[in-house]
Short mmCIF file of C-alpha atoms in Angstrom, two decimals:
data_model
loop_
_atom_site.label_atom_id
_atom_site.label_comp_id
_atom_site.label_asym_id
_atom_site.label_seq_id
_atom_site.Cartn_x
_atom_site.Cartn_y
_atom_site.Cartn_z
CA UNK A 1 0.13 -0.22 -0.17
CA UNK A 2 1.27 3.55 -0.94
CA UNK A 3 -0.16 7.06 -0.09
CA UNK A 4 0.10 10.03 -2.16
CA UNK A 5 -0.61 13.52 -1.07
CA UNK A 6 -1.01 16.24 -3.38
CA UNK A 7 -0.70 19.74 -1.89
CA UNK A 8 -1.54 22.59 -4.40
CA UNK A 9 -0.69 25.98 -3.56
CA UNK A 10 -3.63 28.66 -4.39
CA UNK A 11 -2.67 32.33 -4.02
CA UNK A 12 -5.55 33.88 -2.37
CA UNK A 13 -5.07 37.67 -2.19
CA UNK A 14 -3.65 40.27 0.25
CA UNK A 15 -4.66 41.20 3.45
CA UNK A 16 -3.48 44.45 5.36
CA UNK A 17 -2.80 43.79 9.14
CA UNK A 18 -1.44 47.11 10.87
CA UNK A 19 1.01 48.43 8.64
CA UNK A 20 2.10 45.27 6.93
CA UNK A 21 0.51 43.31 3.86
CA UNK A 22 0.21 39.60 4.28
CA UNK A 23 0.04 37.45 1.29
CA UNK A 24 -2.25 34.68 1.63
CA UNK A 25 -2.35 31.19 0.34
CA UNK A 26 -4.48 28.26 0.75
CA UNK A 27 -3.12 24.68 0.64
CA UNK A 28 -5.48 22.33 -1.34
CA UNK A 29 -4.87 18.78 -0.10
CA UNK A 30 -5.88 15.65 -2.02
CA UNK A 31 -5.55 12.03 -0.37
CA UNK A 32 -4.97 9.12 -2.35
CA UNK A 33 -4.49 5.77 -1.29
CA UNK A 34 -2.67 3.58 -3.96
CA UNK A 35 -1.75 -0.13 -4.63
CA UNK A 36 -4.25 -1.70 -2.30
CA UNK A 37 -6.78 -4.30 -2.46
CA UNK A 38 -10.27 -3.29 -1.47
CA UNK A 39 -10.39 -2.75 2.24
CA UNK A 40 -11.46 -0.10 4.74
CA UNK A 41 -10.02 2.78 6.62
CA UNK A 42 -9.36 0.35 9.64
CA UNK A 43 -6.71 -0.95 7.57
CA UNK A 44 -5.30 2.56 6.31
CA UNK A 45 -4.48 4.27 9.72
CA UNK A 46 -2.99 7.36 8.40
CA UNK A 47 -6.16 8.15 6.54
CA UNK A 48 -8.41 7.12 9.18
CA UNK A 49 -6.55 9.68 11.63
CA UNK A 50 -5.71 12.25 8.92
CA UNK A 51 -7.37 15.02 10.90
CA UNK A 52 -5.22 14.56 13.97
CA UNK A 53 -2.14 14.33 11.66
CA UNK A 54 -2.56 17.37 9.78
CA UNK A 55 -3.75 19.26 12.94
CA UNK A 56 -0.08 19.26 14.27
CA UNK A 57 1.82 19.67 11.03
CA UNK A 58 3.63 22.70 9.96
CA UNK A 59 4.11 24.22 6.57
CA UNK A 60 6.77 25.67 4.68
CA UNK A 61 5.87 28.16 1.80
CA UNK A 62 8.48 28.40 -1.10
CA UNK A 63 8.24 31.60 -2.81
CA UNK A 64 10.04 31.58 -6.08
CA UNK A 65 12.21 28.58 -4.69
CA UNK A 66 13.16 30.19 -1.35
CA UNK A 67 11.54 29.29 1.83
CA UNK A 68 9.53 32.02 3.79
CA UNK A 69 8.01 31.76 7.28
CA UNK A 70 4.20 31.16 7.14
CA UNK A 71 1.50 31.10 9.68
CA UNK A 72 -1.60 28.82 9.86
CA UNK A 73 -4.61 31.21 9.94
CA UNK A 74 -7.19 28.68 9.45
CA UNK A 75 -9.37 27.61 12.29
CA UNK A 76 -8.20 24.38 14.13
CA UNK A 77 -8.97 21.13 12.33
CA UNK A 78 -12.03 19.42 13.51
CA UNK A 79 -10.61 15.84 14.51
CA UNK A 80 -13.98 14.73 16.18
CA UNK A 81 -15.87 15.58 13.07
CA UNK A 82 -13.26 13.63 11.05
CA UNK A 83 -13.68 10.52 13.22
CA UNK A 84 -17.59 10.67 12.86
CA UNK A 85 -17.40 10.97 8.92
CA UNK A 86 -14.58 8.65 8.24
CA UNK A 87 -15.08 5.57 10.44
CA UNK A 88 -13.31 2.47 10.32
CA UNK A 89 -16.13 1.00 7.94
CA UNK A 90 -15.74 3.32 5.21
CA UNK A 91 -14.60 1.53 2.26
CA UNK A 92 -11.36 2.27 0.44
CA UNK A 93 -10.55 1.30 -3.04
CA UNK A 94 -7.12 1.91 -4.80
CA UNK A 95 -7.05 5.32 -6.52
CA UNK A 96 -6.82 5.34 -10.27
CA UNK A 97 -7.15 8.62 -12.04
CA UNK A 98 -9.66 7.99 -15.00
CA UNK A 99 -8.61 8.72 -18.49
CA UNK A 100 -11.16 10.42 -20.32
CA UNK A 101 -8.88 11.70 -23.16
CA UNK A 102 -10.05 9.20 -25.82
CA UNK A 103 -13.79 9.78 -25.27
CA UNK A 104 -15.68 11.94 -27.94
CA UNK A 105 -17.31 14.98 -26.26
CA UNK A 106 -20.37 16.31 -27.98
CA UNK A 107 -21.69 20.02 -27.76
CA UNK A 108 -22.84 22.49 -29.93
CA UNK A 109 -22.15 26.10 -31.14
CA UNK A 110 -24.58 28.28 -29.37
CA UNK A 111 -23.17 31.46 -30.96
CA UNK A 112 -23.98 30.11 -34.45
CA UNK A 113 -27.38 28.67 -33.58
CA UNK A 114 -28.47 31.93 -32.05
CA UNK A 115 -27.28 33.98 -35.03
CA UNK A 116 -29.24 31.43 -37.47
CA UNK A 117 -32.52 31.75 -35.51
CA UNK A 118 -32.03 35.56 -35.42
CA UNK A 119 -31.52 35.69 -39.08
CA UNK A 120 -34.20 33.39 -40.07
CA UNK A 121 -36.66 35.18 -37.91
CA UNK A 122 -35.63 38.72 -39.03
CA UNK A 123 -35.51 37.51 -42.75
CA UNK A 124 -38.97 35.91 -42.67
CA UNK A 125 -40.31 39.08 -40.92
CA UNK A 126 -39.09 41.34 -43.45
CA UNK A 127 -40.20 39.39 -46.41
CA UNK A 128 -43.56 38.72 -44.99
CA UNK A 129 -44.42 41.76 -42.95
CA UNK A 130 -48.18 41.60 -43.85
CA UNK A 131 -48.89 37.92 -44.30
CA UNK A 132 -47.37 34.63 -43.02
CA UNK A 133 -45.24 32.62 -45.67
CA UNK A 134 -46.42 29.61 -47.35
CA UNK A 135 -44.64 26.21 -47.40
CA UNK A 136 -42.61 27.11 -50.42
CA UNK A 137 -40.69 29.72 -48.31
CA UNK A 138 -39.36 26.81 -46.30
CA UNK A 139 -39.07 23.67 -48.46
CA UNK A 140 -37.42 25.73 -51.49
CA UNK A 141 -35.12 27.73 -49.31
CA UNK A 142 -31.55 26.19 -49.08
CA UNK A 143 -30.65 27.94 -45.88
CA UNK A 144 -33.58 26.36 -44.31
CA UNK A 145 -33.54 22.99 -45.95
CA UNK A 146 -29.80 22.41 -44.92
CA UNK A 147 -30.90 21.92 -41.14
CA UNK A 148 -33.52 19.33 -41.95
CA UNK A 149 -32.77 15.71 -41.80
CA UNK A 150 -34.64 15.12 -45.13
CA UNK A 151 -34.00 16.45 -48.75
CA UNK A 152 -36.69 16.09 -51.37
CA UNK A 153 -35.34 14.87 -54.75
CA UNK A 154 -35.13 18.12 -57.02
CA UNK A 155 -36.37 16.56 -60.22
CA UNK A 156 -40.17 16.08 -60.41
CA UNK A 157 -40.63 12.07 -60.98
CA UNK A 158 -42.42 10.63 -64.05
CA UNK A 159 -44.45 7.64 -63.44
CA UNK A 160 -43.29 4.49 -65.18
CA UNK A 161 -43.39 0.95 -64.93
CA UNK A 162 -41.42 0.77 -61.59
CA UNK A 163 -43.74 2.01 -58.86
CA UNK A 164 -42.49 5.11 -57.16
CA UNK A 165 -42.19 4.82 -53.35
CA UNK A 166 -42.18 7.59 -50.78
CA UNK A 167 -38.67 6.59 -49.86
CA UNK A 168 -37.40 7.06 -53.20
CA UNK A 169 -38.51 10.73 -52.98
CA UNK A 170 -36.21 11.53 -50.04
CA UNK A 171 -32.81 11.37 -49.08
CA UNK A 172 -31.55 11.46 -45.74
CA UNK A 173 -29.17 14.28 -44.66
CA UNK A 174 -25.53 13.15 -44.56
CA UNK A 175 -24.89 15.32 -41.46
CA UNK A 176 -25.36 12.60 -38.93
CA UNK A 177 -22.69 10.28 -40.63
CA UNK A 178 -20.49 13.23 -41.15
CA UNK A 179 -20.64 14.37 -37.63
CA UNK A 180 -20.11 11.00 -36.16
CA UNK A 181 -17.04 10.34 -38.10
CA UNK A 182 -15.57 13.74 -37.00
CA UNK A 183 -16.27 13.20 -33.40
CA UNK A 184 -14.79 9.65 -33.42
CA UNK A 185 -11.71 10.66 -35.18
CA UNK A 186 -11.04 14.23 -33.50
CA UNK A 187 -13.00 13.61 -30.10
CA UNK A 188 -14.68 16.98 -30.34
CA UNK A 189 -15.81 19.29 -33.23
CA UNK A 190 -13.70 22.46 -33.15
CA UNK A 191 -15.52 25.77 -32.93
CA UNK A 192 -15.20 27.82 -36.19
CA UNK A 193 -15.50 31.42 -36.92
CA UNK A 194 -17.74 30.73 -39.63
CA UNK A 195 -21.14 29.21 -39.40
CA UNK A 196 -21.98 25.94 -41.04
CA UNK A 197 -25.71 25.27 -40.50
CA UNK A 198 -25.88 21.80 -41.51
CA UNK A 199 -22.97 20.90 -39.07
CA UNK A 200 -24.16 23.27 -36.54
CA UNK A 201 -27.60 21.83 -36.21
CA UNK A 202 -26.26 18.19 -36.52
CA UNK A 203 -24.34 18.86 -33.33
CA UNK A 204 -27.38 20.21 -31.46
CA UNK A 205 -29.30 17.21 -32.59
CA UNK A 206 -26.64 14.87 -31.43
CA UNK A 207 -26.36 16.63 -28.25
CA UNK A 208 -30.16 16.17 -27.53
CA UNK A 209 -29.89 12.42 -28.38
CA UNK A 210 -31.85 12.82 -31.60
CA UNK A 211 -29.24 10.40 -33.42
CA UNK A 212 -29.04 7.73 -30.97
CA UNK A 213 -32.94 7.34 -29.97
CA UNK A 214 -33.66 4.04 -27.91
CA UNK A 215 -37.03 2.83 -27.03
CA UNK A 216 -36.93 2.09 -23.15
CA UNK A 217 -39.15 -0.87 -22.48
CA UNK A 218 -37.72 -1.92 -19.06
CA UNK A 219 -36.82 0.28 -16.40
CA UNK A 220 -34.25 -1.08 -14.00
CA UNK A 221 -34.07 0.84 -10.55
CA UNK A 222 -30.57 2.00 -9.66
CA UNK A 223 -29.11 0.51 -6.64
CA UNK A 224 -28.28 2.85 -3.51
CA UNK A 225 -24.79 3.75 -3.99
CA UNK A 226 -22.17 3.27 -1.36
CA UNK A 227 -19.38 5.69 -1.56
CA UNK A 228 -15.92 4.90 -0.92
CA UNK A 229 -13.20 7.09 0.79
CA UNK A 230 -12.08 9.02 -2.27
CA UNK A 231 -15.48 9.42 -3.70
CA UNK A 232 -16.53 11.02 -0.30
CA UNK A 233 -13.53 13.28 -0.74
CA UNK A 234 -14.59 14.26 -4.16
CA UNK A 235 -17.89 15.34 -2.73
CA UNK A 236 -16.55 17.24 -0.16
CA UNK A 237 -14.55 19.36 -2.73
CA UNK A 238 -17.99 21.35 -3.40
CA UNK A 239 -17.80 22.54 0.26
CA UNK A 240 -14.96 24.67 1.22
CA UNK A 241 -16.11 25.17 4.57
CA UNK A 242 -16.15 21.30 5.51
CA UNK A 243 -12.87 21.02 3.72
CA UNK A 244 -11.43 23.44 6.18
CA UNK A 245 -12.83 21.71 9.16
CA UNK A 246 -11.63 18.47 8.08
CA UNK A 247 -7.87 19.53 7.14
CA UNK A 248 -8.31 19.46 3.52
CA UNK A 249 -7.70 23.09 2.92
CA UNK A 250 -5.23 24.73 5.20
CA UNK A 251 -5.21 28.73 4.98
CA UNK A 252 -1.76 30.34 5.32
CA UNK A 253 -0.31 34.04 5.48
CA UNK A 254 3.12 35.13 5.07
CA UNK A 255 5.19 38.35 4.63
CA UNK A 256 5.73 38.95 0.74
CA UNK A 257 9.02 40.57 -0.15
CA UNK A 258 9.09 44.17 -1.14
CA UNK A 259 11.07 43.45 -4.07
CA UNK A 260 12.07 40.25 -6.14
CA UNK A 261 14.88 39.57 -8.42
CA UNK A 262 14.22 36.50 -10.70
CA UNK A 263 16.33 34.88 -13.21
CA UNK A 264 15.18 35.73 -16.92
CA UNK A 265 12.54 33.43 -18.05
CA UNK A 266 11.78 32.26 -14.58
CA UNK A 267 7.90 32.04 -13.77
CA UNK A 268 7.27 33.58 -10.37
CA UNK A 269 5.64 30.72 -8.38
CA UNK A 270 4.59 29.54 -5.06
CA UNK A 271 4.29 26.11 -3.45
CA UNK A 272 3.41 24.98 -0.16
CA UNK A 273 5.35 21.98 1.67
CA UNK A 274 3.70 20.15 4.88
CA UNK A 275 6.25 18.79 7.26
CA UNK A 276 6.30 17.10 10.86
CA UNK A 277 3.97 14.44 10.06
CA UNK A 278 4.89 10.77 10.96
CA UNK A 279 2.92 8.28 8.88
CA UNK A 280 2.52 4.36 9.25
CA UNK A 281 2.74 3.67 5.51
CA UNK A 282 5.18 5.18 2.81
CA UNK A 283 3.64 8.52 1.84
CA UNK A 284 4.68 10.78 -1.20
CA UNK A 285 4.02 14.66 -0.60
CA UNK A 286 3.66 16.01 -4.13
CA UNK A 287 4.05 19.83 -4.02
CA UNK A 288 3.73 21.33 -7.16
CA UNK A 289 4.73 24.96 -7.96
CA UNK A 290 1.66 27.51 -8.83
CA UNK A 291 2.43 30.53 -10.97
CA UNK A 292 1.26 33.70 -9.52
CA UNK A 293 0.68 37.23 -10.41
CA UNK A 294 1.28 40.10 -7.90
CA UNK A 295 -0.56 43.58 -8.06
CA UNK A 296 -0.69 46.22 -5.83
CA UNK A 297 -3.93 44.96 -4.40
CA UNK A 298 -3.96 41.28 -5.37
CA UNK A 299 -2.26 37.97 -5.33
CA UNK A 300 -3.55 35.77 -7.99
CA UNK A 301 -3.06 32.44 -9.84
CA UNK A 302 -1.50 33.37 -13.05
CA UNK A 303 -3.22 32.20 -16.07
CA UNK A 304 -1.54 30.81 -19.28
CA UNK A 305 -1.49 32.65 -22.38
CA UNK A 306 -4.87 32.88 -24.12
CA UNK A 307 -6.73 31.77 -21.06
CA UNK A 308 -10.02 32.84 -20.42
CA UNK A 309 -9.17 33.62 -16.94
CA UNK A 310 -7.62 37.04 -15.95
CA UNK A 311 -6.70 37.71 -12.15
CA UNK A 312 -9.51 35.62 -10.94
CA UNK A 313 -12.19 36.67 -13.32
CA UNK A 314 -13.53 35.35 -16.62
CA UNK A 315 -12.85 37.58 -19.71
CA UNK A 316 -16.72 37.41 -20.75
CA UNK A 317 -16.13 40.79 -22.39
CA UNK A 318 -14.50 38.96 -25.58
CA UNK A 319 -15.63 37.26 -28.51
CA UNK A 320 -14.76 33.89 -26.69
CA UNK A 321 -18.04 34.14 -24.89
CA UNK A 322 -21.59 34.62 -25.94
CA UNK A 323 -24.09 36.16 -23.83
CA UNK A 324 -27.82 35.57 -24.79
CA UNK A 325 -31.20 35.41 -23.34
CA UNK A 326 -33.18 33.18 -25.67
CA UNK A 327 -34.02 29.46 -25.10
CA UNK A 328 -31.67 28.34 -27.82
CA UNK A 329 -32.43 24.61 -27.49
CA UNK A 330 -36.30 25.06 -27.59
CA UNK A 331 -36.39 27.35 -30.40
CA UNK A 332 -33.66 25.49 -32.72
CA UNK A 333 -35.25 21.92 -32.11
CA UNK A 334 -38.87 23.36 -32.87
CA UNK A 335 -37.37 24.78 -36.14
CA UNK A 336 -35.84 21.59 -36.97
CA UNK A 337 -39.14 19.55 -36.43
CA UNK A 338 -40.86 22.29 -38.50
CA UNK A 339 -38.57 21.74 -41.47
CA UNK A 340 -38.66 18.07 -41.13
CA UNK A 341 -42.25 17.87 -41.04
CA UNK A 342 -42.55 20.28 -44.10
CA UNK A 343 -40.09 18.27 -46.18
CA UNK A 344 -41.88 15.05 -45.53
CA UNK A 345 -45.33 16.75 -46.33
CA UNK A 346 -43.83 18.10 -49.54
CA UNK A 347 -42.63 14.54 -50.41
CA UNK A 348 -45.88 12.88 -49.63
CA UNK A 349 -47.71 15.36 -51.98
CA UNK A 350 -45.37 14.64 -54.60
CA UNK A 351 -45.98 10.86 -54.19
CA UNK A 352 -49.51 10.92 -54.45
CA UNK A 353 -49.53 13.46 -57.32
CA UNK A 354 -47.26 11.18 -59.45
CA UNK A 355 -49.34 8.15 -58.49
CA UNK A 356 -52.45 9.96 -59.85
CA UNK A 357 -50.82 11.04 -62.76
CA UNK A 358 -50.18 14.69 -62.12
CA UNK A 359 -47.61 15.95 -64.77
CA UNK A 360 -46.06 18.79 -62.63
CA UNK A 361 -45.27 20.05 -59.13
CA UNK A 362 -46.99 23.20 -59.95
CA UNK A 363 -50.44 21.50 -60.64
CA UNK A 364 -50.12 19.62 -56.85
CA UNK A 365 -52.41 22.50 -55.18
CA UNK A 366 -54.87 21.92 -57.81
CA UNK A 367 -54.82 18.49 -57.30
CA UNK A 368 -55.02 18.81 -53.46
CA UNK A 369 -57.80 21.29 -54.15
CA UNK A 370 -56.18 23.64 -51.44
CA UNK A 371 -53.62 26.35 -51.59
CA UNK A 372 -50.16 25.75 -49.83
CA UNK A 373 -50.59 26.13 -46.20
CA UNK A 374 -49.35 29.52 -44.77
CA UNK A 375 -47.31 29.28 -41.25
CA UNK A 376 -44.85 31.38 -39.53
CA UNK A 377 -41.41 30.26 -37.82
CA UNK A 378 -41.52 28.93 -34.29
CA UNK A 379 -41.99 31.46 -31.29
CA UNK A 380 -38.98 32.01 -29.12
CA UNK A 381 -38.81 32.46 -25.37
CA UNK A 382 -36.65 33.80 -22.81
CA UNK A 383 -34.46 31.63 -20.59
CA UNK A 384 -33.00 34.38 -18.23
CA UNK A 385 -29.40 35.70 -18.92
CA UNK A 386 -26.87 32.98 -20.01
CA UNK A 387 -23.06 33.07 -20.76
CA UNK A 388 -21.68 30.66 -22.93
CA UNK A 389 -17.88 29.73 -23.77
CA UNK A 390 -17.55 29.00 -27.30
CA UNK A 391 -15.71 25.68 -28.28
CA UNK A 392 -16.23 24.26 -24.69
CA UNK A 393 -16.04 20.69 -25.99
CA UNK A 394 -12.45 21.38 -27.31
CA UNK A 395 -11.53 23.06 -24.06
CA UNK A 396 -12.52 19.89 -21.93
CA UNK A 397 -11.07 17.76 -24.32
CA UNK A 398 -7.59 19.38 -24.00
CA UNK A 399 -7.91 19.65 -20.12
CA UNK A 400 -8.24 15.91 -20.31
CA UNK A 401 -5.13 15.83 -22.02
CA UNK A 402 -3.16 18.26 -19.66
CA UNK A 403 -4.41 16.16 -16.63
CA UNK A 404 -3.01 12.97 -18.22
CA UNK A 405 0.23 14.62 -18.60
CA UNK A 406 0.34 16.07 -15.15
CA UNK A 407 -0.04 12.78 -13.71
CA UNK A 408 3.41 11.90 -14.61
CA UNK A 409 4.92 15.37 -14.76
CA UNK A 410 4.06 16.10 -11.22
CA UNK A 411 5.70 12.86 -10.06
CA UNK A 412 9.11 13.94 -11.53
CA UNK A 413 11.77 14.93 -9.06
CA UNK A 414 12.70 18.55 -9.40
CA UNK A 415 14.14 20.75 -6.71
CA UNK A 416 15.64 19.24 -3.31
CA UNK A 417 13.60 20.26 -0.21
CA UNK A 418 15.37 21.06 3.15
CA UNK A 419 14.01 21.35 6.50
CA UNK A 420 11.25 18.78 6.37
CA UNK A 421 10.67 15.97 8.86
CA UNK A 422 8.50 13.00 9.11
CA UNK A 423 8.74 9.34 9.36
CA UNK A 424 7.98 7.23 6.15
CA UNK A 425 7.45 10.44 4.31
CA UNK A 426 9.07 11.56 0.97
CA UNK A 427 8.75 14.91 -0.83
CA UNK A 428 8.45 15.39 -4.53
CA UNK A 429 8.78 19.03 -5.56
CA UNK A 430 8.75 18.79 -9.59
CA UNK A 431 9.78 21.52 -11.91
CA UNK A 432 6.43 21.61 -13.72
CA UNK A 433 4.25 24.64 -12.80
CA UNK A 434 0.64 24.81 -12.58
CA UNK A 435 -1.35 27.73 -13.97
CA UNK A 436 -5.02 28.92 -13.44
CA UNK A 437 -6.48 26.91 -16.13
CA UNK A 438 -5.06 23.60 -14.20
CA UNK A 439 -6.37 24.44 -10.74
CA UNK A 440 -9.69 26.23 -11.50
CA UNK A 441 -12.55 24.38 -9.91
CA UNK A 442 -15.44 26.68 -10.94
CA UNK A 443 -16.90 30.15 -11.12
CA UNK A 444 -19.06 32.54 -9.16
CA UNK A 445 -21.55 34.65 -10.77
CA UNK A 446 -22.13 38.36 -9.45
CA UNK A 447 -24.62 40.86 -10.68
CA UNK A 448 -24.99 44.47 -10.74
CA UNK A 449 -28.41 46.03 -10.48
CA UNK A 450 -29.12 49.08 -12.48
CA UNK A 451 -30.50 50.94 -9.57
CA UNK A 452 -27.32 50.32 -7.49
CA UNK A 453 -24.34 51.10 -9.69
CA UNK A 454 -20.95 50.05 -8.34
CA UNK A 455 -22.43 47.35 -6.29
CA UNK A 456 -21.99 43.79 -6.92
CA UNK A 457 -24.08 41.17 -5.34
CA UNK A 458 -23.24 37.17 -5.41
CA UNK A 459 -25.67 34.73 -6.72
CA UNK A 460 -23.97 31.98 -4.78
CA UNK A 461 -24.10 33.46 -1.20
CA UNK A 462 -25.37 30.70 1.11
CA UNK A 463 -25.95 30.26 4.88
CA UNK A 464 -26.35 26.46 4.85
CA UNK A 465 -26.61 24.04 7.48
CA UNK A 466 -24.73 20.73 7.47
CA UNK A 467 -25.48 17.47 9.24
CA UNK A 468 -24.40 13.78 9.16
CA UNK A 469 -26.06 10.42 10.23
CA UNK A 470 -24.52 8.98 13.10
CA UNK A 471 -24.68 4.98 13.65
CA UNK A 472 -28.03 4.96 15.21
CA UNK A 473 -29.64 7.04 12.21
CA UNK A 474 -29.92 10.38 13.79
CA UNK A 475 -29.11 13.74 12.34
CA UNK A 476 -26.02 15.41 14.05
CA UNK A 477 -25.65 19.07 13.22
CA UNK A 478 -22.11 20.41 12.50
CA UNK A 479 -21.69 23.48 14.31
CA UNK A 480 -19.62 26.69 13.45
CA UNK A 481 -20.53 26.93 9.75
CA UNK A 482 -20.29 30.43 8.53
CA UNK A 483 -21.82 32.12 5.55
CA UNK A 484 -20.03 31.51 2.36
CA UNK A 485 -20.49 31.01 -1.36
CA UNK A 486 -21.15 28.03 -3.70
CA UNK A 487 -19.97 28.18 -7.28
CA UNK A 488 -20.62 26.85 -10.78
CA UNK A 489 -19.05 23.95 -12.07
CA UNK A 490 -18.63 22.17 -15.43
CA UNK A 491 -20.83 19.09 -15.61
CA UNK A 492 -20.80 16.50 -18.33
CA UNK A 493 -23.27 13.55 -19.11
CA UNK A 494 -22.21 10.15 -20.45
CA UNK A 495 -24.33 8.49 -23.24
CA UNK A 496 -23.86 5.17 -24.89
CA UNK A 497 -24.27 5.58 -28.53
CA UNK A 498 -24.29 3.24 -31.73
CA UNK A 499 -20.69 4.03 -32.20
CA UNK A 500 -19.61 3.80 -28.65
CA UNK A 501 -19.53 6.04 -25.48
CA UNK A 502 -19.64 9.90 -25.71
CA UNK A 503 -19.64 12.79 -23.13
CA UNK A 504 -21.98 15.67 -23.61
CA UNK A 505 -21.21 19.32 -22.26
CA UNK A 506 -23.13 22.48 -23.19
CA UNK A 507 -21.43 25.50 -23.72
CA UNK A 508 -23.72 27.49 -21.23
CA UNK A 509 -21.53 28.31 -18.10
CA UNK A 510 -23.97 30.19 -16.00
CA UNK A 511 -27.61 31.03 -16.38
CA UNK A 512 -29.77 33.24 -14.39
CA UNK A 513 -33.38 34.21 -14.22
CA UNK A 514 -34.34 37.10 -11.91
CA UNK A 515 -36.50 35.58 -9.14
CA UNK A 516 -35.53 32.05 -9.88
#
């Protein structure tokens, strides 16, 4: 059995105390038990008693490779809470980092779909300001027929010896096969600056499962999940206050230097190194460096070039993002359904007309004894204010690749650490540097009302109560929980398709509807 503890330094701003400015950094701690058969915490004593171990630990902050004195400013770790949550019976499985880099990721370009819907609605309104368009406006408009799954043959058929079938009048769109081929080859569809309606709407349909519809004739109830140690830690990452109580996040302060002299090409970086912990089993402390940016008022994790993050904020005022208010999914799917229905209706009219010896498509209305039906485009509805990241599938795919590389890069020995103590403990300080895109867990959305200029209000502020079930099944409240903020995280769903498994991730990062 081996243990790995990854300690990630998170620059956390500057606080003024008296005449001094203190630099703040948080140490995010990830506990991993490796190379073990399925067992329980009873057989992993270091993890069973983690809170007591970290409570008495010391921390060395390395700023640009030089150790500086740091002070723990977190509240004391709650050892009793750890004991109550992580009992001897908690199951433990060997930790294995999941590799998702080879799974196709489905999404669709919100920006292009929105522009298409806007152009179609505006164009139709200008052409038919005083009346609704008839069916020909839709079925003979290449810009609209491009998004349909059906294409009616262009030549009006002649009745002959061979019987004409309805299927022979309609060709299926090649969009599905093209899309599936691109996804399986490239793992995502790159965002293009120019719209391509056929492929754009094919991505939308694939995202909503229209290309892999399955009839569910048997419902199998899901068994009640039984979480193991690492899964519990993963869930706790959504609750920073609980992480602090349990010794999974440690807050530190230190005096930053007034001036810094760095070698040319050296990235300013910070890392946190725990010391003074005695383990029962062999344990590797993995302490990567995090790049930082220092300003007069802030101490931030540095973002790499071309990142969507800048000093802790998203750069939504760029063309990387799309801000919108329309229910894109609903409006687009309704238009697709309308076009499919009109195309099939057109084919059906041709079929019956040819079968009854109607010689020209122009005579179909006479044969039907009715004028072509008139109808407008589907209505749109608002869905609040939403922010979408263009090309999010590509972003996620590249993140999976980066995580795979970091797994090995962070374990490569780099600099030598001095001044650490602890039985059965090793320290790995790699030369690899983490950036904001590597460590970002999620986002928070603030709003500024028109009647309160300059004042921002969080949409994630919460005053939550937390409790756990004791062995007798009673709810035990966890005391001392302060007001904090939640956050938005990227979520992906998994779907089984005819060509294999794919992940699905929407481009909308956040959506807010007033009063919701």
